[in-house]
């Protein structure tokens, strides 16, 4: 038998320093620090991708509707990002968001790089090079309805949960911010 399994363990009440508040923070701009960037995780599925011209601009039909084409079994990658608010009433609160290589949403990752003052890098370099960077984010609150079924009674009720979401990434105000900030 392994020795550690014979070691006596004493019980101790678990304590929590301050109550954790998971309520959404109010909409607005917040100075944040990048705490963590997870690894890129692949996702493969059929995706309608916006058609683009030679300059990368999205094409629209005569009615102004975006032209799309189906890409079967398209693999793109997502990674989770943890941000921590720096200063103010919500100092220390965390905001979770993600970056993506999805062809319709590359602007999210481009806006993130702009905000952390990185000109150009590969997607693979982002997790190693962007942690501890400072930026600002504009957030909004999204209400999501979810149906929950009680296992005991079988009754289903609709519950609305509110989540803080990143609307856009902004260069920190201690630097010169421009109208080139990217919307998320």
Tab-separated table of C-alpha atoms in Angstrom, residues 2-175:
chain	number	residue	atom	x	y	z
A	2	UNK	CA	1.155	3.537	-0.771
A	3	UNK	CA	2.436	5.357	2.350
A	4	UNK	CA	0.487	8.545	1.757
A	5	UNK	CA	-2.779	6.624	2.119
A	6	UNK	CA	-1.818	5.804	5.728
A	7	UNK	CA	-1.318	9.477	6.631
A	8	UNK	CA	-3.818	10.911	9.148
A	9	UNK	CA	-5.811	13.875	7.837
A	10	UNK	CA	-7.503	16.336	10.194
A	11	UNK	CA	-10.764	17.987	9.285
A	12	UNK	CA	-10.911	21.743	8.895
A	13	UNK	CA	-13.792	24.022	7.994
A	14	UNK	CA	-13.374	25.597	4.587
A	15	UNK	CA	-13.430	29.362	4.549
A	16	UNK	CA	-14.056	31.766	1.736
A	17	UNK	CA	-12.436	35.204	1.734
A	18	UNK	CA	-15.384	37.428	0.893
A	19	UNK	CA	-18.420	36.231	-0.984
A	20	UNK	CA	-17.934	35.723	-4.688
A	21	UNK	CA	-20.299	37.799	-6.747
A	22	UNK	CA	-21.344	36.253	-10.030
A	23	UNK	CA	-23.971	38.844	-10.861
A	24	UNK	CA	-23.267	40.636	-14.152
A	25	UNK	CA	-21.360	43.872	-13.898
A	26	UNK	CA	-23.049	46.981	-15.302
A	27	UNK	CA	-22.627	47.811	-18.973
A	28	UNK	CA	-19.743	50.156	-19.733
A	29	UNK	CA	-15.993	50.307	-20.210
A	30	UNK	CA	-13.530	48.639	-17.822
A	31	UNK	CA	-9.749	48.526	-17.572
A	32	UNK	CA	-8.711	44.875	-17.503
A	33	UNK	CA	-5.646	42.677	-17.390
A	34	UNK	CA	-5.366	39.422	-19.365
A	35	UNK	CA	-5.057	36.758	-16.638
A	36	UNK	CA	-5.162	33.639	-18.734
A	37	UNK	CA	-5.523	32.473	-22.313
A	38	UNK	CA	-6.421	28.828	-22.819
A	39	UNK	CA	-5.197	26.580	-25.567
A	40	UNK	CA	-6.825	26.673	-28.987
A	41	UNK	CA	-9.505	23.985	-29.260
A	42	UNK	CA	-10.659	22.735	-32.659
A	43	UNK	CA	-14.294	22.618	-33.678
A	44	UNK	CA	-15.366	20.995	-36.957
A	45	UNK	CA	-18.812	21.515	-38.428
A	46	UNK	CA	-20.694	22.712	-41.492
A	47	UNK	CA	-20.499	26.507	-41.563
A	48	UNK	CA	-22.015	29.201	-43.762
A	49	UNK	CA	-19.074	31.519	-44.501
A	50	UNK	CA	-19.425	35.094	-45.744
A	51	UNK	CA	-18.176	35.497	-49.325
A	52	UNK	CA	-15.430	38.101	-49.719
A	53	UNK	CA	-13.875	40.041	-52.571
A	54	UNK	CA	-10.142	40.142	-53.340
A	55	UNK	CA	-9.626	42.835	-50.672
A	56	UNK	CA	-11.371	40.816	-47.968
A	57	UNK	CA	-14.583	42.865	-47.915
A	58	UNK	CA	-17.846	40.975	-47.422
A	59	UNK	CA	-19.925	40.686	-50.599
A	60	UNK	CA	-23.610	41.628	-50.636
A	61	UNK	CA	-26.311	40.833	-53.170
A	62	UNK	CA	-28.528	43.418	-54.935
A	63	UNK	CA	-30.852	43.545	-51.895
A	64	UNK	CA	-27.943	44.267	-49.507
A	65	UNK	CA	-27.953	40.797	-47.991
A	66	UNK	CA	-24.572	39.183	-47.206
A	67	UNK	CA	-23.658	36.448	-49.678
A	68	UNK	CA	-22.661	33.163	-48.030
A	69	UNK	CA	-21.351	29.779	-49.094
A	70	UNK	CA	-21.513	26.495	-47.204
A	71	UNK	CA	-18.198	24.988	-46.109
A	72	UNK	CA	-18.714	21.373	-45.073
A	73	UNK	CA	-16.600	20.032	-42.192
A	74	UNK	CA	-14.806	23.338	-41.669
A	75	UNK	CA	-12.359	23.231	-38.760
A	76	UNK	CA	-11.791	26.444	-36.836
A	77	UNK	CA	-10.366	27.067	-33.374
A	78	UNK	CA	-11.527	28.871	-30.237
A	79	UNK	CA	-9.657	29.737	-27.053
A	80	UNK	CA	-10.982	31.055	-23.760
A	81	UNK	CA	-9.660	34.295	-22.274
A	82	UNK	CA	-9.962	35.343	-18.618
A	83	UNK	CA	-9.817	39.086	-17.938
A	84	UNK	CA	-9.614	40.745	-14.509
A	85	UNK	CA	-10.954	44.245	-13.863
A	86	UNK	CA	-8.289	46.646	-12.602
A	87	UNK	CA	-9.537	49.341	-10.220
A	88	UNK	CA	-12.930	50.890	-9.579
A	89	UNK	CA	-15.970	49.382	-7.884
A	90	UNK	CA	-15.494	46.028	-9.598
A	91	UNK	CA	-11.742	45.632	-8.988
A	92	UNK	CA	-10.789	41.964	-9.122
A	93	UNK	CA	-13.976	40.797	-10.851
A	94	UNK	CA	-13.414	38.546	-13.818
A	95	UNK	CA	-14.829	38.584	-17.311
A	96	UNK	CA	-14.676	35.536	-19.574
A	97	UNK	CA	-14.560	35.825	-23.339
A	98	UNK	CA	-13.043	33.918	-26.228
A	99	UNK	CA	-11.026	34.387	-29.389
A	100	UNK	CA	-11.643	32.525	-32.624
A	101	UNK	CA	-10.247	31.675	-36.044
A	102	UNK	CA	-13.786	31.359	-37.479
A	103	UNK	CA	-13.689	33.076	-40.898
A	104	UNK	CA	-16.794	35.189	-40.112
A	105	UNK	CA	-15.400	36.372	-36.773
A	106	UNK	CA	-11.659	36.908	-37.217
A	107	UNK	CA	-12.299	40.564	-36.335
A	108	UNK	CA	-12.673	39.492	-32.693
A	109	UNK	CA	-9.078	38.264	-32.489
A	110	UNK	CA	-7.855	41.192	-34.613
A	111	UNK	CA	-9.523	43.643	-32.204
A	112	UNK	CA	-7.987	41.869	-29.219
A	113	UNK	CA	-4.477	42.134	-30.729
A	114	UNK	CA	-5.033	45.818	-31.486
A	115	UNK	CA	-6.147	46.488	-27.910
A	116	UNK	CA	-3.105	44.760	-26.388
A	117	UNK	CA	-0.844	46.698	-28.794
A	118	UNK	CA	0.377	43.707	-30.774
A	119	UNK	CA	0.765	44.438	-34.479
A	120	UNK	CA	1.006	40.934	-35.887
A	121	UNK	CA	1.513	37.349	-34.656
A	122	UNK	CA	0.311	33.852	-35.389
A	123	UNK	CA	-2.776	32.555	-33.639
A	124	UNK	CA	-0.554	29.994	-31.914
A	125	UNK	CA	1.625	32.723	-30.374
A	126	UNK	CA	-1.280	34.603	-28.778
A	127	UNK	CA	-1.640	32.475	-25.586
A	128	UNK	CA	2.070	32.785	-24.752
A	129	UNK	CA	2.507	36.462	-25.661
A	130	UNK	CA	-0.650	38.239	-24.519
A	131	UNK	CA	-1.045	37.202	-20.860
A	132	UNK	CA	-0.567	40.097	-18.375
A	133	UNK	CA	-1.352	42.691	-21.068
A	134	UNK	CA	-3.583	45.636	-20.166
A	135	UNK	CA	-6.518	46.769	-22.256
A	136	UNK	CA	-10.020	48.101	-21.911
A	137	UNK	CA	-13.230	46.334	-22.783
A	138	UNK	CA	-16.732	47.554	-23.379
A	139	UNK	CA	-19.203	45.082	-21.932
A	140	UNK	CA	-22.933	44.492	-22.204
A	141	UNK	CA	-25.325	42.243	-20.337
A	142	UNK	CA	-26.982	39.440	-22.282
A	143	UNK	CA	-30.109	37.734	-20.977
A	144	UNK	CA	-30.379	34.072	-21.953
A	145	UNK	CA	-33.545	32.026	-21.437
A	146	UNK	CA	-33.064	28.391	-20.508
A	147	UNK	CA	-35.611	25.653	-19.843
A	148	UNK	CA	-34.923	23.639	-16.708
A	149	UNK	CA	-36.757	20.420	-15.865
A	150	UNK	CA	-37.060	19.435	-12.201
A	151	UNK	CA	-35.844	15.814	-11.949
A	152	UNK	CA	-38.262	15.044	-9.090
A	153	UNK	CA	-41.473	16.569	-10.423
A	154	UNK	CA	-40.856	16.585	-14.168
A	155	UNK	CA	-42.082	20.196	-14.269
A	156	UNK	CA	-40.285	22.483	-16.700
A	157	UNK	CA	-39.757	26.170	-16.084
A	158	UNK	CA	-38.056	28.851	-18.135
A	159	UNK	CA	-35.303	30.668	-16.288
A	160	UNK	CA	-33.561	33.811	-17.480
A	161	UNK	CA	-29.868	34.143	-16.647
A	162	UNK	CA	-27.837	37.275	-17.276
A	163	UNK	CA	-24.218	37.181	-18.436
A	164	UNK	CA	-21.564	39.865	-18.892
A	165	UNK	CA	-20.279	39.773	-22.495
A	166	UNK	CA	-17.463	41.681	-24.191
A	167	UNK	CA	-18.810	43.992	-26.905
A	168	UNK	CA	-15.420	45.269	-28.056
A	169	UNK	CA	-11.766	45.468	-27.121
A	170	UNK	CA	-10.231	48.949	-26.712
A	171	UNK	CA	-6.665	50.147	-26.279
A	172	UNK	CA	-6.132	51.370	-22.701
A	173	UNK	CA	-6.847	55.063	-22.186
A	174	UNK	CA	-3.320	55.655	-20.900
A	175	UNK	CA	-2.382	55.331	-24.562
